[in-house]
Short mmCIF file of C-alpha atoms in Angstrom, two decimals:
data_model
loop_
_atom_site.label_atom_id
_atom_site.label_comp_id
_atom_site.label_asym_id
_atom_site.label_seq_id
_atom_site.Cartn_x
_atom_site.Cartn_y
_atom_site.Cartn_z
CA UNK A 1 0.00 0.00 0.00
CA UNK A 2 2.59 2.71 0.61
CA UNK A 3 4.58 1.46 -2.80
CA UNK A 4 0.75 2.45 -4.30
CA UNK A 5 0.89 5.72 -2.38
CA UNK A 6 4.19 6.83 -3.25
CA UNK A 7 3.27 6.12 -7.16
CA UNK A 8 0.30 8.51 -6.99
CA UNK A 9 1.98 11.10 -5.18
CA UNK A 10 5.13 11.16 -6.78
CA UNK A 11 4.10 12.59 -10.33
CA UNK A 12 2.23 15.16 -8.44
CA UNK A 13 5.27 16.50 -6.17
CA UNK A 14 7.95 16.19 -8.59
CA UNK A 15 6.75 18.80 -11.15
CA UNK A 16 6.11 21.43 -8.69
CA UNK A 17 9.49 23.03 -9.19
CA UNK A 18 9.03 22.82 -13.11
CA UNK A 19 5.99 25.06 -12.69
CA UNK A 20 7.83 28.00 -10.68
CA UNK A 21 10.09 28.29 -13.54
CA UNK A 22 10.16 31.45 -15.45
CA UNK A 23 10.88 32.67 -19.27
CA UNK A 24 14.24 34.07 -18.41
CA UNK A 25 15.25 30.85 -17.25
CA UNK A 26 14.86 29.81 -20.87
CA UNK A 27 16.50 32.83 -22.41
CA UNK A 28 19.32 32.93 -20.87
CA UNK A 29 21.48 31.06 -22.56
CA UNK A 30 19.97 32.29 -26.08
CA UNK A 31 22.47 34.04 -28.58
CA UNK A 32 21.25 37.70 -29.30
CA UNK A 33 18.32 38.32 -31.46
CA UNK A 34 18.36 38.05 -35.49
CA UNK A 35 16.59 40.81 -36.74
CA UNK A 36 16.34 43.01 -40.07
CA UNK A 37 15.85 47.07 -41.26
CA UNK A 38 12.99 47.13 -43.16
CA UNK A 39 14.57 48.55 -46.05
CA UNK A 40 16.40 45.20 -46.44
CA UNK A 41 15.54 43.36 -49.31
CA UNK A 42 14.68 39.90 -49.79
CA UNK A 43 17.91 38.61 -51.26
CA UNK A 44 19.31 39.84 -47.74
CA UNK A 45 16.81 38.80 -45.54
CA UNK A 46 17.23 35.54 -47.26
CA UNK A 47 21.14 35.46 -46.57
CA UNK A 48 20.47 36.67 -42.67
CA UNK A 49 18.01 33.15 -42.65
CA UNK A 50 20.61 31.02 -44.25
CA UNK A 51 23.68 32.82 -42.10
CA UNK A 52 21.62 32.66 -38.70
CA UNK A 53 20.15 29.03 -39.46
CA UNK A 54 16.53 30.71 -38.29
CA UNK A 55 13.30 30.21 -39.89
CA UNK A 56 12.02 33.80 -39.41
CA UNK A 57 13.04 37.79 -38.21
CA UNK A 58 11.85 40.28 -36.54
CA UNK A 59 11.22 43.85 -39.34
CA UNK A 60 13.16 46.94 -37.42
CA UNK A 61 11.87 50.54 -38.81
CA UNK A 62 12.01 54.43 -37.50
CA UNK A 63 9.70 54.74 -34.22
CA UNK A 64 6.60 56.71 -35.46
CA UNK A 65 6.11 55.56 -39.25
CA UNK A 66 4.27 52.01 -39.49
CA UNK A 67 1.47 50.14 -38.00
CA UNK A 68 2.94 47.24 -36.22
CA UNK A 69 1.65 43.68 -36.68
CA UNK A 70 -1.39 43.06 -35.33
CA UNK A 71 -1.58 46.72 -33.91
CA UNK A 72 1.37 45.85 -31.76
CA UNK A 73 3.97 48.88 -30.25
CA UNK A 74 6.92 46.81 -29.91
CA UNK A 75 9.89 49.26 -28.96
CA UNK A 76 13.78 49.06 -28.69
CA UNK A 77 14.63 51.96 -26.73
CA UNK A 78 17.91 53.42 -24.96
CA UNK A 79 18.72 51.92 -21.71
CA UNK A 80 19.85 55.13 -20.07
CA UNK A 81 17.60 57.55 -21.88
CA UNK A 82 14.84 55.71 -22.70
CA UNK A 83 14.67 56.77 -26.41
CA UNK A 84 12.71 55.15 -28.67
CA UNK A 85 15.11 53.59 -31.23
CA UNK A 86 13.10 50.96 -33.55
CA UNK A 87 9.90 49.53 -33.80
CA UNK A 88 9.44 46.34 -34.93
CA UNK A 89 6.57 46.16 -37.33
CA UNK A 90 6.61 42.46 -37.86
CA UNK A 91 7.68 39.13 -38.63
CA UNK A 92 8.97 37.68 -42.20
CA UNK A 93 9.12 33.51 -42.39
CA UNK A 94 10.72 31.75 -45.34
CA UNK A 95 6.78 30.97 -46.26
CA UNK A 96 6.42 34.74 -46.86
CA UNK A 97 9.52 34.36 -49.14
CA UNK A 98 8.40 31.33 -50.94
CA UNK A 99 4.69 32.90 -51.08
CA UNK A 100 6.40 36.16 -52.39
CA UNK A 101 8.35 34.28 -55.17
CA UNK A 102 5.90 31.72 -56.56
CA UNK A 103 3.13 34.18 -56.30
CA UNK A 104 2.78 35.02 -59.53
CA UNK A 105 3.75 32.59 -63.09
CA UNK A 106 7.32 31.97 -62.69
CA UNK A 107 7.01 30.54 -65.74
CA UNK A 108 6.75 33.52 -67.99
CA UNK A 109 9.63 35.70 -69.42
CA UNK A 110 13.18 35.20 -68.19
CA UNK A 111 14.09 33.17 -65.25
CA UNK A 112 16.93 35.19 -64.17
CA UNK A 113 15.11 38.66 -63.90
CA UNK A 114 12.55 38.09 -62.96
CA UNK A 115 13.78 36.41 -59.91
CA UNK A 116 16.43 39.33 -59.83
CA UNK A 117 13.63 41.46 -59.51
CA UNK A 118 11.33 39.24 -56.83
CA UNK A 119 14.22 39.10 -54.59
CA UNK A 120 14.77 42.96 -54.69
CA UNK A 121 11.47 44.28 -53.16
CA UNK A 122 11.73 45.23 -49.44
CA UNK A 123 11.35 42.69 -47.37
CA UNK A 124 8.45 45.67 -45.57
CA UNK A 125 6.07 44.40 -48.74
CA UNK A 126 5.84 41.11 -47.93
CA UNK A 127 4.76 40.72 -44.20
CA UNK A 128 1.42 39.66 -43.78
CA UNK A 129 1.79 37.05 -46.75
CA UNK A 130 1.50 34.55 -44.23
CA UNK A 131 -0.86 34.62 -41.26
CA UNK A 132 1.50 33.78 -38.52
CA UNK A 133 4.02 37.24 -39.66
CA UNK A 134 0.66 39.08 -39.16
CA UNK A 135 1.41 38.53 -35.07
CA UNK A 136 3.94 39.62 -33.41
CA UNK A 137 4.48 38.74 -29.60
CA UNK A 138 6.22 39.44 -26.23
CA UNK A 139 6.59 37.71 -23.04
CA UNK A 140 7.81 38.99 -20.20
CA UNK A 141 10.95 37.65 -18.19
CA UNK A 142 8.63 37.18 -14.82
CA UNK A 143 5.99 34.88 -16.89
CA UNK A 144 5.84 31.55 -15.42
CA UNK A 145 6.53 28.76 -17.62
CA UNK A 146 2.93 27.71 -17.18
CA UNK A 147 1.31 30.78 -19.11
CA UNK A 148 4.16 30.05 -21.57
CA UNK A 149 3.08 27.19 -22.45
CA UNK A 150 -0.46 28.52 -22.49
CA UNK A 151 0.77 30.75 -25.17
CA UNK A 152 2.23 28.44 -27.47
CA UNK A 153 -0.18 26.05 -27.21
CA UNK A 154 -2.49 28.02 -28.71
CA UNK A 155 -0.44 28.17 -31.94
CA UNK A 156 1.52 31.16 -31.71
CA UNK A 157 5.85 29.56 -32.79
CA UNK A 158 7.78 32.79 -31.10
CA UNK A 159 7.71 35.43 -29.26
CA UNK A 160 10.12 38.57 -28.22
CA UNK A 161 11.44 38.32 -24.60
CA UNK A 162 12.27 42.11 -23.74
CA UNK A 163 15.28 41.79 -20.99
CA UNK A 164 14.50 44.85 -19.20
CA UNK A 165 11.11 46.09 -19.86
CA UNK A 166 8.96 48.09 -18.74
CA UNK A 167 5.21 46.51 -18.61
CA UNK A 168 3.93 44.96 -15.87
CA UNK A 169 1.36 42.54 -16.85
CA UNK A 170 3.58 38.88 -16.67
CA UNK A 171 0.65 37.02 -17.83
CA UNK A 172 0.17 35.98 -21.63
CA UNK A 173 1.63 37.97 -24.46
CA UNK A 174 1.60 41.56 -25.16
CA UNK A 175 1.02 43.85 -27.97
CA UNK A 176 2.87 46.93 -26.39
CA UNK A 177 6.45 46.99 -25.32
CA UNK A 178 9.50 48.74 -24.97
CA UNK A 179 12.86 47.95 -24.11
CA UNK A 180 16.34 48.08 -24.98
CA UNK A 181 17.07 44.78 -25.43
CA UNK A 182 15.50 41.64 -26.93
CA UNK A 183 15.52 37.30 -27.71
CA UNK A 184 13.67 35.04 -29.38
CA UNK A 185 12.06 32.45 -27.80
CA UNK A 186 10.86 30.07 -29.84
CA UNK A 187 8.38 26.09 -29.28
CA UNK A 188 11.43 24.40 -30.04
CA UNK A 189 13.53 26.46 -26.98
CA UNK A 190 10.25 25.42 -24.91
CA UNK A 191 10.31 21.75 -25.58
CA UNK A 192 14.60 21.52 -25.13
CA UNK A 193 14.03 22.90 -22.12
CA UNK A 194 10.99 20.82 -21.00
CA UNK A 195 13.30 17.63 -22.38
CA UNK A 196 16.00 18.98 -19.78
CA UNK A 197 13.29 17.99 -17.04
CA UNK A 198 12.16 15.16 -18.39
CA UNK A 199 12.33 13.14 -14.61
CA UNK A 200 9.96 15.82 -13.45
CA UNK A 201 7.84 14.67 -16.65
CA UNK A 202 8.42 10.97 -16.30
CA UNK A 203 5.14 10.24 -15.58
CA UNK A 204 3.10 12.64 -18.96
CA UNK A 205 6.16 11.18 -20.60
CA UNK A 206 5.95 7.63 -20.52
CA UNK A 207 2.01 7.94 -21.33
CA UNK A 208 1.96 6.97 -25.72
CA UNK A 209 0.60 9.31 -28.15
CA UNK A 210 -2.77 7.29 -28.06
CA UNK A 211 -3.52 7.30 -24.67
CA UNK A 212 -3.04 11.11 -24.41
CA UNK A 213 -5.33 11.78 -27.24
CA UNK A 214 -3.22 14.42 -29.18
CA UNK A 215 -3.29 12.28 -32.50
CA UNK A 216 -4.11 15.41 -35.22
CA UNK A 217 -6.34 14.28 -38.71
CA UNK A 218 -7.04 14.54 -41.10
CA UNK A 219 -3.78 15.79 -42.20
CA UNK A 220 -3.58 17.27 -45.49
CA UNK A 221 -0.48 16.70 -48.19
CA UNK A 222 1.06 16.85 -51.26
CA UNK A 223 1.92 13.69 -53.66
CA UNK A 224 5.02 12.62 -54.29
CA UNK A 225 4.50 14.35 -58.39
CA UNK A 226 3.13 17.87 -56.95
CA UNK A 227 5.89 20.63 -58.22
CA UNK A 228 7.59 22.61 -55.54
CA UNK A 229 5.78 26.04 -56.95
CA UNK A 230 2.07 23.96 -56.23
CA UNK A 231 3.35 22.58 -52.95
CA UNK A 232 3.98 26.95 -51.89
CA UNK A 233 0.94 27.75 -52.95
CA UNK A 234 -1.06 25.07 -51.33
CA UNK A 235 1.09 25.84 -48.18
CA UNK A 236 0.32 29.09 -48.61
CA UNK A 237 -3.94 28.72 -48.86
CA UNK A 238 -3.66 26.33 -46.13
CA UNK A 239 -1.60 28.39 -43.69
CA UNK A 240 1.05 25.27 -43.45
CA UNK A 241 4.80 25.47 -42.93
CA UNK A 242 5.02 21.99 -44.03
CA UNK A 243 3.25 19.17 -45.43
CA UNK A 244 3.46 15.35 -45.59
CA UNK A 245 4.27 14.07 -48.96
CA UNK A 246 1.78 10.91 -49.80
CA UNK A 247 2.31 8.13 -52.61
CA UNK A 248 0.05 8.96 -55.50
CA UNK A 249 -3.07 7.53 -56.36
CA UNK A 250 -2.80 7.44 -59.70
CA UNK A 251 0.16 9.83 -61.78
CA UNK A 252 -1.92 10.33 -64.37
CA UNK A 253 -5.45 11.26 -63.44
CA UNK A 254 -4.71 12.62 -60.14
CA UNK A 255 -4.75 16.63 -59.92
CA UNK A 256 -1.00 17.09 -57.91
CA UNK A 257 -1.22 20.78 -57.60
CA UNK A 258 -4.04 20.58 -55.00
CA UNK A 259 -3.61 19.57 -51.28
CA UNK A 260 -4.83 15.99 -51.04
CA UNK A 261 -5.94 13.91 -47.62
CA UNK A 262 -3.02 12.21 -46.69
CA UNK A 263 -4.70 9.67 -44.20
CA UNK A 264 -3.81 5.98 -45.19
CA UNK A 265 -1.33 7.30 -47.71
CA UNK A 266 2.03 5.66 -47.79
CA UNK A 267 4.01 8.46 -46.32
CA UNK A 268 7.25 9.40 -48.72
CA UNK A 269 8.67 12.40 -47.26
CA UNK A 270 7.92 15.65 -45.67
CA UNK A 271 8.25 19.13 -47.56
CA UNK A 272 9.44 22.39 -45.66
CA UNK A 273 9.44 26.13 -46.38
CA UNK A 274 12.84 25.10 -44.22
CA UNK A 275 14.12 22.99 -46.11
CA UNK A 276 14.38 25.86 -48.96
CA UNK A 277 16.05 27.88 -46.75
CA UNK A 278 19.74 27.17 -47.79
CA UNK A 279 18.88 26.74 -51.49
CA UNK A 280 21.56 29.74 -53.24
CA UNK A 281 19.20 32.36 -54.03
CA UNK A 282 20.21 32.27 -58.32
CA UNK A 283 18.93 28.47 -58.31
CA UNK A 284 15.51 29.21 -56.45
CA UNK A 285 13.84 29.80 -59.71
CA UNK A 286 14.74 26.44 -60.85
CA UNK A 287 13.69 24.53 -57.69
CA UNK A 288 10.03 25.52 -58.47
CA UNK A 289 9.16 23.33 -61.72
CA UNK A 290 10.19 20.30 -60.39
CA UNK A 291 8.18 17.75 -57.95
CA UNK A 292 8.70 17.80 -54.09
CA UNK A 293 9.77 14.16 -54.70
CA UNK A 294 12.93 15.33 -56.78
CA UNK A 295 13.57 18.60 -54.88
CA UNK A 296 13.66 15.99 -51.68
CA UNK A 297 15.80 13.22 -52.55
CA UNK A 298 18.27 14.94 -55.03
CA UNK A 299 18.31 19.00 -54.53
CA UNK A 300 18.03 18.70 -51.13
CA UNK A 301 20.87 17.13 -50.58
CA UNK A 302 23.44 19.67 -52.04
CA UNK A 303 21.68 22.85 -50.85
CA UNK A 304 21.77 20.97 -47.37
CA UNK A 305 25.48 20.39 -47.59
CA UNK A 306 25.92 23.61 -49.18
CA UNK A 307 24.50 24.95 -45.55
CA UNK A 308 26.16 23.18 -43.90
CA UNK A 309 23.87 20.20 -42.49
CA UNK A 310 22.63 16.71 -43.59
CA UNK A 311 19.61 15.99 -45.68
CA UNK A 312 16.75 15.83 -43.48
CA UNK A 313 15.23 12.45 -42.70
CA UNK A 314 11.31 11.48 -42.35
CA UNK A 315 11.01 11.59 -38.66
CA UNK A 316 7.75 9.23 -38.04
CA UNK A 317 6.27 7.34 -34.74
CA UNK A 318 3.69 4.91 -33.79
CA UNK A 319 -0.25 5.91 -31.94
CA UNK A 320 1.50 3.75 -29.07
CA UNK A 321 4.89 5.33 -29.37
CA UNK A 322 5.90 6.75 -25.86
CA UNK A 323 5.72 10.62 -25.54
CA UNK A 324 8.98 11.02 -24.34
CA UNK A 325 10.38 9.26 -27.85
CA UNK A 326 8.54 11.44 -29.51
CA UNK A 327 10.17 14.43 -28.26
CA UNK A 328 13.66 13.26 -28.85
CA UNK A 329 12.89 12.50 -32.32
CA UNK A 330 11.69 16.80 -32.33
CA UNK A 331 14.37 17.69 -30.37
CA UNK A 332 17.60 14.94 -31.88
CA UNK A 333 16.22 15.80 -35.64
CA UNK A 334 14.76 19.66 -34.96
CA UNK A 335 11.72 19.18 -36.74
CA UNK A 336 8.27 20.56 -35.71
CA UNK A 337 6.30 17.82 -36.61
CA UNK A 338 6.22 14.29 -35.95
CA UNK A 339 4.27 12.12 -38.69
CA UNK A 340 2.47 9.23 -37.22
CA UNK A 341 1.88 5.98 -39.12
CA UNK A 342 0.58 2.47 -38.92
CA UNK A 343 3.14 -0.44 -39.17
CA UNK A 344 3.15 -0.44 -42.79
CA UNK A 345 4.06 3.36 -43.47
CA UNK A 346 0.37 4.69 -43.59
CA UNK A 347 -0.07 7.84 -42.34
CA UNK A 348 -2.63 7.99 -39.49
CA UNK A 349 -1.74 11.33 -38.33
CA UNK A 350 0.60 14.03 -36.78
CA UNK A 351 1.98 15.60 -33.61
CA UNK A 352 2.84 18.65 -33.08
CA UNK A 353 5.00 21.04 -30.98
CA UNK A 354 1.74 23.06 -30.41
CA UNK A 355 0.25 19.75 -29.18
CA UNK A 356 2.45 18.85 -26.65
CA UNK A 357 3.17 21.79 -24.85
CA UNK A 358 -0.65 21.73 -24.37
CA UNK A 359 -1.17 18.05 -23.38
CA UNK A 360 2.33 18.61 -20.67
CA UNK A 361 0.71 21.82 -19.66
CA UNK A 362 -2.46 19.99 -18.75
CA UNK A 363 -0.73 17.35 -16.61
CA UNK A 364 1.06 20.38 -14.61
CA UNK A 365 -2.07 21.86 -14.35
CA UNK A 366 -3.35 18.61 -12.77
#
């Protein structure tokens, strides 16, 4: 009987020190924030995504000219003074890139221009492309880790951490900030660090991906013959950063450039606005006529070495794979997504970053 007792309480006790944590905690160790003017264009902004291996930037302009993202007031200001230096008006992902370049027919008049000329707009004229630039967030320092995670789990991939500001409010995000120095903190830092107390999580951890009821469908995908430049689009429409890419139907009747229902597909790869990321800027045109399929198993592979990495690998689990593996598959391959199939490769599924800060949030909550 006390063996029984100690079980029960155990998982109980254990996280209560995990749930006095704080942001800063997790920022602290973060290299200083990636950002860009918003005169940049998007040849730069590109080579700032590619140098800084990041998926997306914060837009620095003048205080006092633009409307910040979602109505936010998101200041840098002087420490001593308390001058307002920048505002930053917004976020720009490699989706918005992507969206920007295969917006209109790349097919039409010559390659090289006109992708000289795509990639030399201001990187200003293309927030919003995407709904997730259209927010722009900050957390305080003093937030506990537990309205973090209530943050993220409700979809939103990053936020600003302002290191000395001013507000007040540590609950949630805000839309009004200033301060004179910023980081990024990101899902991904979230779920490192909640992997770094994984004995305080033993017990949500060990639970599989079926038992805790955070199995996502349908899921929607491309086929293994959609062209990069349909893949963008559909990404685009669908508000997806990535998509699983299913086994055909049928080659010839099938209509690849539309987003197809992946469940019970034979799962053949996944396909990233990421994965474009190091892809040199003068080939990018190129990239877009040709299937996912090819982009994945051939291009891929240079423009990966070329930044300096190894081709990404389909990162897949069972319904009764253990949570815990499924986060060191996120963490070990840095993916956002894990897809989750049957035995024989059939897709049954995904989970998400989003979906497990929410389900470990509701066992700390317990």
């Amino acid at each position: 009987m006390m063996g029984a007792k100690t079980d029960n309480i155990q998982p109980t006790v254990e996280p209560q020190r995990l749930k006095h944590k704080k942001v800063k905690e997790l920022v602290a160790v973060n290299r200083r924030l990636v950002e860009v003017p918003y005169t940049a264009t998007l040849a730069h902004t590109l080579n700032t995504l590619v140098a800084n291996q990041v998926v997306a930037v914060p837009v620095a302009a003048p205080p006092g000219h633009w409307i910040g993202a979602g109505g936010s007031m998101i200041l840098e200001s002087d420490k001593h003074t308390g001058a307002v230096r920048k505002h930053y008006i917004g976020m720009v992902t490699m989706l918005d890139i992507l969206s920007h370049i295969a917006g209109d027919n790349p097919d039409g008049g010559d390659e090289d221009s006109n992708m000289e000329q795509r990639m030399s707009v201001s990187v200003s004229s293309v927030i919003g492309h995407c709904l997730e630039s259209l927010s722009l967030w900050t957390l305080n320092p003093s937030t506990s880790i537990l309205d973090c995670m209530e943050v993220f789990s409700k979809g939103i991939h990053r936020a600003l951490v302002p290191l000395d500001g001013k507000m007040e409010n540590l609950a949630g995000v805000e839309l009004v900030e200033s301060a004179s120095t910023y980081r990024m903190l990101t899902q991904m830092d979230l779920i490192k660090f909640l992997k770094g107390h994984e004995s305080e999580l033993k017990h949500v951890f060990d639970q599989t991906i079926h038992e805790l009821s955070i199995l996502v469908e349908p899921i929607f995908g491309v086929t293994n013959h959609t062209k990069v430049i349909d893949a963008i689009k559909s990404m685009r429409a669908g508000s997806l950063n990535a998509v699983p890419i299913v086994e055909s139907t049928n080659p010839v009747t099938e209509d690849h450039s539309l987003l197809v229902n992946g469940i019970g597909r034979k799962v053949m790869g996944t396909f990233s606005a990421t994965d474009l990321r190091g892809c040199p800027v003068s080939q990018l045109q190129s990239f877009l006529t040709v299937s996912v399929m090819e982009y994945t198993m051939g291009l891929l592979s240079v423009s990966a070495n070329m930044a300096g990495s190894s081709p990404r690998e389909l990162v897949t689990c069972y319904s009764e794979s253990r949570l815990g593996e499924v986060v060191g598959k996120l963490v070990a391959n840095h993916v956002h997504r894990v897809w989750v199939v049957d035995r024989n490769g059939l897709l049954e599924g995904l989970v998400s970053l989003t979906d497990i800060i929410r389900v470990i949030r509701s066992y700390l909550l317990e």
